[in-house]
Amino acid sequence: MTEARGSVDPRGPVDSSRVPRFAGPATFARLPRLDEVARADVAVVGVPFDAGVSYRPGARFGATAVREASRLLRPYNPALDVSPFATQQVADAGDIACNPFNINEAIETIQDAAASLQSDGTRLVTIGGDHTIALPLLRAVAAQHGPVALLHFDAHLDTWDTYFGAEYTHGTPFRRAVEEGILDTSALSHVGTRGPLYGKQDLTDDEKLGFGIVTSADVYRRGADEVADQLRQRIGDRPLYISIDIDCLDPAHAPGTGTPEAGGLTSRELLEILRGLAGSRLVGADVVEVAPAYDHAEITSVAASHVAYDLISLLALKEDR
C-alpha cells in the first residue's frame, strides 16, 4: 500500500464521536479544507455554475447540497475494503467562482483553476454545476495525461452540436471534447442513456464520434457486474475520466435534477458499476446536475455524495496498485 505523499499521516474527517455531524463547517465528508493541509492527493472542488442548462436551472447550488448531505459519510468503505481518507490526503478545495453570465469566460476560468489545482499531481473529484463544466475539466486532465478514456453516466448523450446556436452548453461538452482531440476515441462509453431523442440521427452522429452505449435497460437486463466487466475491457489501462450526470439515476432515486427521464438506473446499480471499476487508472471525475430546488428529503444530494465517496475510494485503490 502506498502512503499519501508527505511526511505526516493524512488528516481525515472531523471525529463524529466528539463533534456532532450536524455541527461545524460543511466541507465534503467533514474533511479539512485544502488550505489546512500541506498538499492533497485528492481535492474535492465545487463548481457552482449552471448557465449552460437547456431546461431547469438550479445546479449552481448542487455543490453546497452535496457537501451538506455528505456529513453522514464514514471513513471506511466496506464495499471496496478501503479507508479512502487514511491512504491518501483528501481535502475540500472550496468552489471555483466563475462568471454566471458568460459561458466562454466561465469555461476558461474553470479550466485554469482545475489546471492549477492539478499542477502538483492532485487529482480532482468535482461537484457541479451543470454538465458544461466537464469540457474544461477534461481539457485540464488531458493537458497532463494526453487524450483520456471517458466513462459518461447520463440519461442523455451530451454530444449534440449546438443549442440555439451556442456551441458550449450542458448538452454539447463531449462533442467538443472529441473535436478538440482530448478524448481517446477508442475508449468512450455512455451508461444509463434512455428516453426520447430528436431523431435517429442523434445515435448515428454519436457513434461516429466513437461512443459505445450501455442503456439503462441494458443494465437492468444484464446486471451491474457484466456491464462493469464490459466497461473495464473497453477502458483497458488507459487513463480514465468518469463524468456522472446524476440524471443517469431514475427520478425515484434523483428527483433533484434539471432534465429528469423515466426508466433510469437505481443508485445501487450505479454504485455497483463504479465499484466494478476498481483498479482502473482513474485520473479525475465529476458529479454534476444536482439541482436541490427539485429534490425531496435530500434524496438526490445523498445519492451524489455517496457516488463522490466511491469515486474517492477508487482513487485510493489506485494508490494501492
CSV table of C-alpha atoms in Angstrom, one decimal:
chain,number,residue,atom,x,y,z
A,1,MET,CA,0.0,0.0,0.0
A,2,THR,CA,1.3,3.4,-1.0
A,3,GLU,CA,1.1,6.1,1.7
A,4,ALA,CA,-0.1,9.6,0.9
A,5,ARG,CA,2.7,11.9,-0.2
A,6,GLY,CA,4.1,14.0,2.6
A,7,SER,CA,5.9,13.4,5.9
A,8,VAL,CA,2.7,13.1,8.0
A,9,ASP,CA,-0.3,10.8,8.0
A,10,PRO,CA,-3.3,12.1,6.1
A,11,ARG,CA,-5.6,14.4,8.1
A,12,GLY,CA,-9.1,12.8,8.0
A,13,PRO,CA,-12.6,13.9,8.7
A,14,VAL,CA,-13.7,15.6,12.0
A,15,ASP,CA,-14.4,12.9,14.6
A,16,SER,CA,-18.2,12.5,14.7
A,17,SER,CA,-17.9,10.9,18.2
A,18,ARG,CA,-16.7,14.2,19.5
A,19,VAL,CA,-18.3,16.8,17.2
A,20,PRO,CA,-21.9,16.1,16.2
A,21,ARG,CA,-22.4,15.6,12.4
A,22,PHE,CA,-24.8,18.5,12.2
A,23,ALA,CA,-22.3,20.9,13.8
A,24,GLY,CA,-19.3,22.7,12.2
A,25,PRO,CA,-18.4,23.7,8.6
A,26,ALA,CA,-19.9,21.6,5.9
A,27,THR,CA,-16.9,20.6,3.9
A,28,PHE,CA,-17.2,17.4,1.9
A,29,ALA,CA,-17.4,14.5,4.3
A,30,ARG,CA,-16.2,16.9,7.1
A,31,LEU,CA,-12.7,16.8,5.6
A,32,PRO,CA,-10.1,19.5,6.1
A,33,ARG,CA,-10.0,22.4,3.7
A,34,LEU,CA,-7.2,22.4,1.2
A,35,ASP,CA,-5.6,25.4,2.9
A,36,GLU,CA,-5.4,23.4,6.2
A,37,VAL,CA,-3.1,20.7,4.8
A,38,ALA,CA,0.3,20.9,3.2
A,39,ARG,CA,-0.9,19.3,0.0
A,40,ALA,CA,-3.6,16.9,-1.2
A,41,ASP,CA,-3.6,13.7,-3.2
A,42,VAL,CA,-7.3,14.3,-4.0
A,43,ALA,CA,-9.2,17.5,-3.9
A,44,VAL,CA,-13.0,17.8,-3.8
A,45,VAL,CA,-13.9,21.0,-5.6
A,46,GLY,CA,-17.3,22.6,-6.3
A,47,VAL,CA,-18.2,24.5,-9.5
A,48,PRO,CA,-21.4,26.4,-8.8
A,49,PHE,CA,-22.3,27.1,-12.5
A,50,ASP,CA,-25.5,26.4,-14.4
A,51,ALA,CA,-25.6,28.9,-17.2
A,52,GLY,CA,-25.4,26.1,-19.7
A,53,VAL,CA,-28.6,24.4,-18.9
A,54,SER,CA,-31.4,24.0,-21.5
A,55,TYR,CA,-34.3,23.4,-19.2
A,56,ARG,CA,-34.5,23.7,-15.4
A,57,PRO,CA,-31.7,25.8,-13.7
A,58,GLY,CA,-30.5,25.3,-10.1
A,59,ALA,CA,-27.4,23.1,-10.3
A,60,ARG,CA,-25.4,26.1,-9.2
A,61,PHE,CA,-26.5,25.1,-5.7
A,62,GLY,CA,-25.5,21.5,-6.2
A,63,ALA,CA,-22.1,21.5,-4.6
A,64,THR,CA,-23.4,23.1,-1.4
A,65,ALA,CA,-26.2,20.5,-1.2
A,66,VAL,CA,-23.9,17.5,-1.8
A,67,ARG,CA,-21.5,18.8,0.9
A,68,GLU,CA,-24.3,19.1,3.3
A,69,ALA,CA,-25.5,15.5,2.5
A,70,SER,CA,-22.0,14.2,2.9
A,71,ARG,CA,-21.9,14.9,6.6
A,72,LEU,CA,-23.1,11.3,7.2
A,73,LEU,CA,-20.3,9.6,5.3
A,74,ARG,CA,-17.9,7.5,7.3
A,75,PRO,CA,-14.2,6.8,6.9
A,76,TYR,CA,-14.3,3.1,6.0
A,77,ASN,CA,-15.8,1.8,2.7
A,78,PRO,CA,-16.7,-1.9,3.3
A,79,ALA,CA,-17.9,-2.4,-0.3
A,80,LEU,CA,-14.3,-1.7,-1.6
A,81,ASP,CA,-12.5,-2.6,1.6
A,82,VAL,CA,-10.6,0.7,1.8
A,83,SER,CA,-10.4,3.7,4.1
A,84,PRO,CA,-10.1,6.4,1.4
A,85,PHE,CA,-9.2,9.2,3.8
A,86,ALA,CA,-6.4,7.2,5.5
A,87,THR,CA,-4.4,6.1,2.5
A,88,GLN,CA,-4.4,9.4,0.7
A,89,GLN,CA,-4.8,13.1,1.8
A,90,VAL,CA,-8.3,14.2,0.7
A,91,ALA,CA,-9.2,17.8,1.2
A,92,ASP,CA,-12.1,20.2,0.2
A,93,ALA,CA,-10.8,22.9,-2.2
A,94,GLY,CA,-13.9,25.0,-1.9
A,95,ASP,CA,-15.6,26.4,-5.1
A,96,ILE,CA,-14.3,27.6,-8.4
A,97,ALA,CA,-16.0,31.0,-8.7
A,98,CYS,CA,-16.8,31.7,-12.4
A,99,ASN,CA,-18.8,34.2,-14.4
A,100,PRO,CA,-22.5,33.1,-14.4
A,101,PHE,CA,-23.3,35.4,-17.3
A,102,ASN,CA,-20.6,34.5,-19.8
A,103,ILE,CA,-20.2,30.8,-20.6
A,104,ASN,CA,-17.0,31.1,-22.6
A,105,GLU,CA,-15.3,33.1,-19.8
A,106,ALA,CA,-16.6,30.6,-17.2
A,107,ILE,CA,-15.1,27.7,-19.2
A,108,GLU,CA,-11.7,29.4,-19.3
A,109,THR,CA,-11.9,30.1,-15.5
A,110,ILE,CA,-12.8,26.5,-14.7
A,111,GLN,CA,-10.0,25.1,-16.9
A,112,ASP,CA,-7.4,27.4,-15.4
A,113,ALA,CA,-8.4,26.7,-11.9
A,114,ALA,CA,-8.5,22.9,-12.4
A,115,ALA,CA,-5.1,23.0,-14.1
A,116,SER,CA,-3.7,25.0,-11.1
A,117,LEU,CA,-5.2,22.5,-8.6
A,118,GLN,CA,-3.7,19.6,-10.5
A,119,SER,CA,-0.3,21.1,-11.1
A,120,ASP,CA,1.3,19.2,-8.2
A,121,GLY,CA,-0.3,15.9,-9.1
A,122,THR,CA,-3.5,16.3,-7.1
A,123,ARG,CA,-6.5,14.6,-8.7
A,124,LEU,CA,-9.9,16.2,-8.7
A,125,VAL,CA,-13.3,15.0,-7.8
A,126,THR,CA,-15.6,17.9,-8.9
A,127,ILE,CA,-19.1,18.6,-7.8
A,128,GLY,CA,-21.2,20.6,-10.2
A,129,GLY,CA,-22.8,22.6,-11.6
A,130,ASP,CA,-24.2,21.6,-14.9
A,131,HIS,CA,-22.5,19.3,-17.4
A,132,THR,CA,-20.9,22.2,-19.3
A,133,ILE,CA,-18.1,22.1,-16.8
A,134,ALA,CA,-17.0,18.7,-18.0
A,135,LEU,CA,-15.3,20.2,-21.0
A,136,PRO,CA,-12.8,22.5,-19.2
A,137,LEU,CA,-12.2,19.7,-16.6
A,138,LEU,CA,-11.3,17.3,-19.5
A,139,ARG,CA,-9.1,19.9,-21.1
A,140,ALA,CA,-7.1,20.2,-17.8
A,141,VAL,CA,-6.8,16.5,-17.4
A,142,ALA,CA,-5.8,15.9,-21.0
A,143,ALA,CA,-3.1,18.5,-20.7
A,144,GLN,CA,-1.4,16.3,-18.1
A,145,HIS,CA,-2.2,12.8,-19.4
A,146,GLY,CA,-3.0,13.2,-23.1
A,147,PRO,CA,-6.3,12.0,-24.5
A,148,VAL,CA,-8.2,10.1,-21.9
A,149,ALA,CA,-10.8,7.3,-21.9
A,150,LEU,CA,-14.2,8.6,-20.9
A,151,LEU,CA,-16.9,6.8,-19.0
A,152,HIS,CA,-20.0,9.0,-19.1
A,153,PHE,CA,-23.0,8.2,-16.9
A,154,ASP,CA,-26.1,10.1,-18.1
A,155,ALA,CA,-29.7,9.9,-19.3
A,156,HIS,CA,-28.6,11.9,-22.3
A,157,LEU,CA,-25.8,11.7,-24.9
A,158,ASP,CA,-24.5,15.2,-24.4
A,159,THR,CA,-22.9,15.0,-27.9
A,160,TRP,CA,-25.2,17.4,-29.7
A,161,ASP,CA,-23.7,20.2,-31.8
A,162,THR,CA,-25.4,23.3,-30.6
A,163,TYR,CA,-28.4,24.7,-28.7
A,164,PHE,CA,-29.8,28.0,-30.1
A,165,GLY,CA,-26.6,28.4,-32.0
A,166,ALA,CA,-24.5,28.1,-28.8
A,167,GLU,CA,-21.5,25.6,-29.0
A,168,TYR,CA,-20.9,25.4,-25.3
A,169,THR,CA,-23.9,24.1,-23.2
A,170,HIS,CA,-24.6,21.1,-20.9
A,171,GLY,CA,-25.7,19.1,-24.0
A,172,THR,CA,-22.5,19.6,-26.1
A,173,PRO,CA,-19.4,19.0,-23.9
A,174,PHE,CA,-18.4,15.6,-25.3
A,175,ARG,CA,-18.8,16.5,-29.0
A,176,ARG,CA,-16.5,19.5,-28.3
A,177,ALA,CA,-14.1,17.2,-26.4
A,178,VAL,CA,-13.8,14.8,-29.3
A,179,GLU,CA,-13.4,17.6,-31.8
A,180,GLU,CA,-10.6,19.0,-29.7
A,181,GLY,CA,-8.8,15.7,-29.6
A,182,ILE,CA,-8.7,15.4,-25.8
A,183,LEU,CA,-10.6,12.1,-25.6
A,184,ASP,CA,-9.3,8.7,-26.6
A,185,THR,CA,-12.0,7.8,-29.1
A,186,SER,CA,-11.2,4.0,-28.8
A,187,ALA,CA,-12.5,4.1,-25.2
A,188,LEU,CA,-15.6,6.2,-24.9
A,189,SER,CA,-18.8,4.9,-23.3
A,190,HIS,CA,-22.2,6.3,-22.3
A,191,VAL,CA,-24.0,4.4,-19.5
A,192,GLY,CA,-27.6,4.9,-18.4
A,193,THR,CA,-28.9,6.6,-21.5
A,194,ARG,CA,-32.6,6.4,-22.2
A,195,GLY,CA,-35.7,8.4,-23.3
A,196,PRO,CA,-36.7,10.2,-26.5
A,197,LEU,CA,-34.2,11.8,-28.9
A,198,TYR,CA,-34.6,14.5,-31.5
A,199,GLY,CA,-34.1,11.8,-34.2
A,200,LYS,CA,-32.3,8.6,-35.0
A,201,GLN,CA,-29.5,10.7,-36.5
A,202,ASP,CA,-28.5,11.6,-32.9
A,203,LEU,CA,-27.4,8.0,-32.4
A,204,THR,CA,-25.7,7.9,-35.8
A,205,ASP,CA,-23.7,11.0,-35.0
A,206,ASP,CA,-22.8,9.8,-31.5
A,207,GLU,CA,-21.5,6.5,-32.9
A,208,LYS,CA,-19.3,8.4,-35.4
A,209,LEU,CA,-17.7,10.3,-32.5
A,210,GLY,CA,-16.6,6.9,-31.1
A,211,PHE,CA,-19.1,6.3,-28.3
A,212,GLY,CA,-20.4,3.0,-27.2
A,213,ILE,CA,-23.8,2.9,-25.4
A,214,VAL,CA,-25.0,0.9,-22.5
A,215,THR,CA,-28.6,2.0,-21.9
A,216,SER,CA,-30.4,1.8,-18.6
A,217,ALA,CA,-32.4,-1.1,-20.0
A,218,ASP,CA,-29.1,-2.9,-20.8
A,219,VAL,CA,-28.0,-2.5,-17.1
A,220,TYR,CA,-31.4,-3.8,-16.0
A,221,ARG,CA,-31.2,-6.9,-18.2
A,222,ARG,CA,-27.5,-7.7,-18.0
A,223,GLY,CA,-26.7,-6.6,-14.4
A,224,ALA,CA,-24.1,-4.4,-12.9
A,225,ASP,CA,-21.3,-6.9,-12.8
A,226,GLU,CA,-21.5,-7.8,-16.5
A,227,VAL,CA,-21.7,-4.1,-17.5
A,228,ALA,CA,-18.7,-3.2,-15.3
A,229,ASP,CA,-16.7,-6.0,-16.9
A,230,GLN,CA,-17.5,-4.8,-20.4
A,231,LEU,CA,-16.5,-1.3,-19.5
A,232,ARG,CA,-13.2,-2.4,-18.0
A,233,GLN,CA,-12.4,-4.2,-21.2
A,234,ARG,CA,-13.1,-1.2,-23.3
A,235,ILE,CA,-11.1,1.1,-21.0
A,236,GLY,CA,-8.1,-1.2,-20.6
A,237,ASP,CA,-5.2,0.5,-19.0
A,238,ARG,CA,-5.8,3.9,-20.4
A,239,PRO,CA,-6.1,7.0,-18.2
A,240,LEU,CA,-9.7,7.3,-17.3
A,241,TYR,CA,-12.0,10.2,-16.6
A,242,ILE,CA,-15.5,9.5,-15.2
A,243,SER,CA,-18.3,12.0,-15.7
A,244,ILE,CA,-21.5,11.4,-13.8
A,245,ASP,CA,-24.7,13.3,-14.5
A,246,ILE,CA,-26.9,12.5,-11.6
A,247,ASP,CA,-29.9,12.2,-14.0
A,248,CYS,CA,-28.5,8.8,-15.0
A,249,LEU,CA,-30.4,7.7,-12.0
A,250,ASP,CA,-34.2,7.3,-12.2
A,251,PRO,CA,-36.2,10.2,-10.9
A,252,ALA,CA,-37.2,8.0,-8.0
A,253,HIS,CA,-33.6,8.0,-6.9
A,254,ALA,CA,-32.7,11.5,-8.1
A,255,PRO,CA,-35.6,13.9,-8.5
A,256,GLY,CA,-33.4,16.9,-7.9
A,257,THR,CA,-32.0,17.4,-11.4
A,258,GLY,CA,-32.7,19.6,-14.4
A,259,THR,CA,-33.7,17.2,-17.1
A,260,PRO,CA,-35.2,14.0,-15.5
A,261,GLU,CA,-36.1,11.0,-17.6
A,262,ALA,CA,-38.1,7.9,-16.5
A,263,GLY,CA,-36.6,4.4,-16.5
A,264,GLY,CA,-33.2,5.2,-15.1
A,265,LEU,CA,-30.6,3.4,-13.0
A,266,THR,CA,-31.0,2.8,-9.3
A,267,SER,CA,-28.4,4.3,-7.0
A,268,ARG,CA,-27.4,0.7,-6.1
A,269,GLU,CA,-26.7,-0.1,-9.8
A,270,LEU,CA,-24.6,3.0,-10.3
A,271,LEU,CA,-22.6,2.3,-7.2
A,272,GLU,CA,-22.0,-1.3,-8.1
A,273,ILE,CA,-20.9,-0.5,-11.6
A,274,LEU,CA,-18.4,2.1,-10.2
A,275,ARG,CA,-17.1,-0.5,-7.7
A,276,GLY,CA,-16.6,-2.9,-10.5
A,277,LEU,CA,-14.1,-0.5,-12.0
A,278,ALA,CA,-11.6,-1.0,-9.1
A,279,GLY,CA,-8.1,-0.9,-10.4
A,280,SER,CA,-8.7,1.4,-13.3
A,281,ARG,CA,-6.3,4.3,-14.0
A,282,LEU,CA,-8.7,6.9,-12.8
A,283,VAL,CA,-7.3,10.4,-13.2
A,284,GLY,CA,-10.3,12.6,-12.4
A,285,ALA,CA,-14.1,12.6,-12.1
A,286,ASP,CA,-17.1,14.8,-11.7
A,287,VAL,CA,-20.7,14.5,-10.4
A,288,VAL,CA,-22.9,17.1,-11.9
A,289,GLU,CA,-26.5,18.3,-12.4
A,290,VAL,CA,-27.7,18.1,-8.8
A,291,ALA,CA,-30.4,20.8,-8.6
A,292,PRO,CA,-31.6,20.8,-4.9
A,293,ALA,CA,-34.6,23.0,-5.6
A,294,TYR,CA,-36.3,20.0,-7.2
A,295,ASP,CA,-35.0,17.5,-4.6
A,296,HIS,CA,-37.1,15.7,-1.9
A,297,ALA,CA,-35.7,14.8,1.5
A,298,GLU,CA,-32.1,15.2,0.1
A,299,ILE,CA,-32.6,12.0,-2.0
A,300,THR,CA,-30.5,13.4,-4.9
A,301,SER,CA,-27.8,15.0,-2.9
A,302,VAL,CA,-27.4,11.9,-0.6
A,303,ALA,CA,-27.0,9.8,-3.8
A,304,ALA,CA,-24.5,12.2,-5.2
A,305,SER,CA,-22.5,12.3,-2.0
A,306,HIS,CA,-22.2,8.5,-1.9
A,307,VAL,CA,-21.2,8.5,-5.6
A,308,ALA,CA,-18.4,11.0,-4.9
A,309,TYR,CA,-17.3,9.0,-1.9
A,310,ASP,CA,-17.0,5.8,-4.1
A,311,LEU,CA,-15.0,7.8,-6.7
A,312,ILE,CA,-12.6,8.9,-3.9
A,313,SER,CA,-12.4,5.3,-2.8
A,314,LEU,CA,-11.5,4.2,-6.3
A,315,LEU,CA,-8.7,6.7,-6.3
A,316,ALA,CA,-7.5,5.3,-3.0
A,317,LEU,CA,-7.4,1.8,-4.5
A,318,LYS,CA,-5.4,3.2,-7.4
A,319,GLU,CA,-2.8,4.4,-4.9
A,320,ASP,CA,-2.6,0.8,-3.6
A,321,ARG,CA,-1.6,-0.6,-7.1
